Each structure stands twice: as structure tokens, then as C-alpha cells.
Amino acid sequence: MSNATHTAEDSITEYVTAMIGGQLFGLPISRVQDVFIPERMTRVPLSSSDVAGVLNLRGRIVTAVDMRSRLGLPKSDLGRPRMAVGVDLKGESYGLLIDTVGEVLKLADDSREVNPVNLDPRMAKMAAGIHRLDGQLMVVLDVDRVLEIVPDMLAA
């Protein structure tokens, strides 16, 4: 019996939820390093609009990626500071700029569905599936795909 319980626990993924442009997103908690409010960001000359700038976070240089721009959404007019979710990829630190951070959700892996055909193509390119929650859709972000083009943009 405890073997069955252990197997069931293995099929649960925890997600840090975030709102971007009114859409709920989930990032696997295993990929999240920290959540912070970015301060004193320095714009990178000639960088893509997806790169909001760089900042110093506890001695690390962090590239801030504007998720609204990355998803093709208009700039935020919320009038409050944006938040960032810190992630790492290949030893580099990134901060994904989001509107607000939500709660941590534990969801069964078998409730995750493939991307629906009518999902916005810009979201679908960075999504690892969806979860249908009470009255809303949570798009699961694939951090590797979100950051896939960032090194190319920085080199350009």
C-alpha cells in the first residue's frame, strides 16, 4: 500500500503561479530559484525588446526577460512594480518579468493536457501543456523554451 502512495506522490508537480496579461501561467517549482521585485535595472543597448535589461541580484548578474513582450502582449499599465521569477539555464541567471506572482499549486501530472489547438501560437511555442482549473486555464511554461532565443538575442 505504501508503494502505491509513493507512486501517486511521484506524479504530482508543484507550480509557482504567475499572472501575465490576465492569463494564468505555472512554472515548475523545481526550476524556480527565487521570486523578487527587480530594482535598478540597466537597459542593454541594441538588445531585443524581450530583454528588459540586466540587474545585480545578490552578487549575480541577472538578465531580465520581459514576458509580456515575449508573449506579444502590450506593455503593462497596472501602475505597480512588476515582479520577477528567477530561473537558471546553463549556468546563467534570468529573471522572468511577470505582472503578479500567485500561490504554489500541487497538480497531478495526469491532469495536464497537451496544448489545445486554439491556444495562441506565441503561448503554444513556450507551453508544456495546460491544466484546467476552476474557471480558468493555467498554461504550463517550459522554461527552456521561454529562454531558447535569449542567448541569440544577446549575441545579435
Short mmCIF file of N, CA and C in Angstrom, two decimals, residues 46-101:
data_model
loop_
_atom_site.label_atom_id
_atom_site.label_comp_id
_atom_site.label_asym_id
_atom_site.label_seq_id
_atom_site.Cartn_x
_atom_site.Cartn_y
_atom_site.Cartn_z
N LEU A 46 20.91 48.08 -27.84
CA LEU A 46 20.71 47.26 -29.04
C LEU A 46 20.14 45.88 -28.78
N SER A 47 19.65 45.63 -27.56
CA SER A 47 19.07 44.31 -27.27
C SER A 47 17.64 44.26 -27.79
N SER A 48 17.13 43.08 -27.91
CA SER A 48 15.75 42.86 -28.32
C SER A 48 14.80 43.44 -27.28
N SER A 49 13.57 43.73 -27.68
CA SER A 49 12.59 44.25 -26.73
C SER A 49 12.23 43.21 -25.67
N ASP A 50 12.53 41.93 -25.92
CA ASP A 50 12.28 40.88 -24.93
C ASP A 50 13.22 41.00 -23.73
N VAL A 51 14.38 41.60 -23.93
CA VAL A 51 15.35 41.78 -22.85
C VAL A 51 15.11 43.16 -22.24
N ALA A 52 14.57 43.16 -21.02
CA ALA A 52 14.26 44.43 -20.35
C ALA A 52 15.51 45.08 -19.79
N GLY A 53 16.56 44.29 -19.56
CA GLY A 53 17.80 44.81 -19.02
C GLY A 53 18.51 43.78 -18.18
N VAL A 54 19.52 44.26 -17.44
CA VAL A 54 20.25 43.39 -16.51
C VAL A 54 20.23 44.04 -15.15
N LEU A 55 20.38 43.23 -14.12
CA LEU A 55 20.40 43.75 -12.76
C LEU A 55 21.30 42.89 -11.91
N ASN A 56 21.67 43.43 -10.76
CA ASN A 56 22.50 42.71 -9.81
C ASN A 56 21.58 42.18 -8.72
N LEU A 57 21.55 40.87 -8.58
CA LEU A 57 20.72 40.24 -7.55
C LEU A 57 21.64 39.43 -6.65
N ARG A 58 21.90 39.98 -5.47
CA ARG A 58 22.77 39.31 -4.50
C ARG A 58 24.10 38.86 -5.12
N GLY A 59 24.71 39.77 -5.88
CA GLY A 59 26.03 39.50 -6.45
C GLY A 59 26.02 38.76 -7.77
N ARG A 60 24.85 38.39 -8.27
CA ARG A 60 24.75 37.72 -9.58
C ARG A 60 24.21 38.70 -10.60
N ILE A 61 24.72 38.65 -11.81
CA ILE A 61 24.15 39.45 -12.90
C ILE A 61 23.01 38.64 -13.48
N VAL A 62 21.83 39.25 -13.49
CA VAL A 62 20.61 38.58 -13.94
C VAL A 62 20.07 39.29 -15.17
N THR A 63 19.80 38.55 -16.24
CA THR A 63 19.16 39.10 -17.43
C THR A 63 17.65 39.08 -17.21
N ALA A 64 17.03 40.25 -17.30
CA ALA A 64 15.58 40.35 -17.11
C ALA A 64 14.88 40.19 -18.45
N VAL A 65 13.99 39.21 -18.54
CA VAL A 65 13.24 38.92 -19.75
C VAL A 65 11.81 39.39 -19.56
N ASP A 66 11.36 40.30 -20.41
CA ASP A 66 10.00 40.84 -20.33
C ASP A 66 9.03 39.82 -20.92
N MET A 67 8.31 39.12 -20.06
CA MET A 67 7.40 38.07 -20.53
C MET A 67 6.24 38.63 -21.34
N ARG A 68 5.80 39.85 -21.04
CA ARG A 68 4.73 40.45 -21.86
C ARG A 68 5.21 40.60 -23.30
N SER A 69 6.42 41.12 -23.47
CA SER A 69 6.98 41.29 -24.81
C SER A 69 7.20 39.93 -25.46
N ARG A 70 7.70 39.00 -24.69
CA ARG A 70 7.99 37.65 -25.19
C ARG A 70 6.73 36.96 -25.71
N LEU A 71 5.60 37.26 -25.05
CA LEU A 71 4.32 36.66 -25.44
C LEU A 71 3.54 37.52 -26.44
N GLY A 72 4.12 38.65 -26.83
CA GLY A 72 3.45 39.53 -27.79
C GLY A 72 2.31 40.33 -27.19
N LEU A 73 2.35 40.56 -25.88
CA LEU A 73 1.30 41.32 -25.19
C LEU A 73 1.71 42.78 -25.06
N PRO A 74 0.73 43.69 -24.92
CA PRO A 74 1.08 45.10 -24.73
C PRO A 74 1.73 45.34 -23.38
N LYS A 75 2.44 46.47 -23.28
CA LYS A 75 3.08 46.83 -22.01
C LYS A 75 2.03 46.97 -20.92
N SER A 76 2.44 46.71 -19.68
CA SER A 76 1.54 46.76 -18.54
C SER A 76 1.20 48.20 -18.18
N ASP A 77 -0.04 48.43 -17.83
CA ASP A 77 -0.45 49.74 -17.35
C ASP A 77 -1.03 49.62 -15.93
N LEU A 78 -0.54 48.63 -15.18
CA LEU A 78 -1.06 48.37 -13.84
C LEU A 78 -0.64 49.43 -12.84
N GLY A 79 0.44 50.16 -13.10
CA GLY A 79 0.87 51.22 -12.21
C GLY A 79 1.54 50.73 -10.94
N ARG A 80 1.88 49.47 -10.86
CA ARG A 80 2.60 48.95 -9.69
C ARG A 80 3.84 48.22 -10.20
N PRO A 81 4.83 48.06 -9.33
CA PRO A 81 6.05 47.39 -9.77
C PRO A 81 5.79 45.96 -10.21
N ARG A 82 6.48 45.57 -11.27
CA ARG A 82 6.37 44.19 -11.73
C ARG A 82 7.23 43.31 -10.85
N MET A 83 6.95 42.05 -10.90
CA MET A 83 7.72 41.07 -10.13
C MET A 83 8.54 40.24 -11.11
N ALA A 84 9.45 39.47 -10.57
CA ALA A 84 10.26 38.59 -11.41
C ALA A 84 10.40 37.23 -10.75
N VAL A 85 10.44 36.22 -11.58
CA VAL A 85 10.68 34.86 -11.13
C VAL A 85 12.09 34.50 -11.62
N GLY A 86 12.97 34.19 -10.69
CA GLY A 86 14.35 33.87 -11.02
C GLY A 86 14.49 32.42 -11.43
N VAL A 87 15.11 32.21 -12.59
CA VAL A 87 15.37 30.87 -13.10
C VAL A 87 16.80 30.81 -13.62
N ASP A 88 17.34 29.61 -13.73
CA ASP A 88 18.68 29.41 -14.28
C ASP A 88 18.58 28.53 -15.51
N LEU A 89 19.46 28.80 -16.46
CA LEU A 89 19.57 27.95 -17.64
C LEU A 89 21.04 27.91 -18.03
N LYS A 90 21.61 26.72 -18.03
CA LYS A 90 23.01 26.51 -18.42
C LYS A 90 23.95 27.43 -17.66
N GLY A 91 23.71 27.57 -16.36
CA GLY A 91 24.60 28.36 -15.51
C GLY A 91 24.38 29.87 -15.55
N GLU A 92 23.45 30.35 -16.37
CA GLU A 92 23.14 31.77 -16.46
C GLU A 92 21.85 32.05 -15.69
N SER A 93 21.79 33.21 -15.05
CA SER A 93 20.61 33.59 -14.26
C SER A 93 19.71 34.53 -15.06
N TYR A 94 18.41 34.28 -14.98
CA TYR A 94 17.42 35.09 -15.66
C TYR A 94 16.31 35.44 -14.69
N GLY A 95 15.69 36.58 -14.91
CA GLY A 95 14.50 36.98 -14.18
C GLY A 95 13.37 37.15 -15.17
N LEU A 96 12.35 36.34 -15.06
CA LEU A 96 11.19 36.46 -15.95
C LEU A 96 10.25 37.49 -15.36
N LEU A 97 10.11 38.64 -16.02
CA LEU A 97 9.25 39.71 -15.52
C LEU A 97 7.80 39.35 -15.74
N ILE A 98 7.03 39.36 -14.66
CA ILE A 98 5.62 38.99 -14.69
C ILE A 98 4.81 40.11 -14.05
N ASP A 99 3.48 40.05 -14.16
CA ASP A 99 2.64 41.07 -13.52
C ASP A 99 2.53 40.82 -12.02
N THR A 100 2.13 39.61 -11.66
CA THR A 100 2.00 39.26 -10.24
C THR A 100 2.31 37.78 -10.07
N VAL A 101 2.78 37.46 -8.88
CA VAL A 101 3.01 36.05 -8.55
C VAL A 101 1.83 35.58 -7.72
#
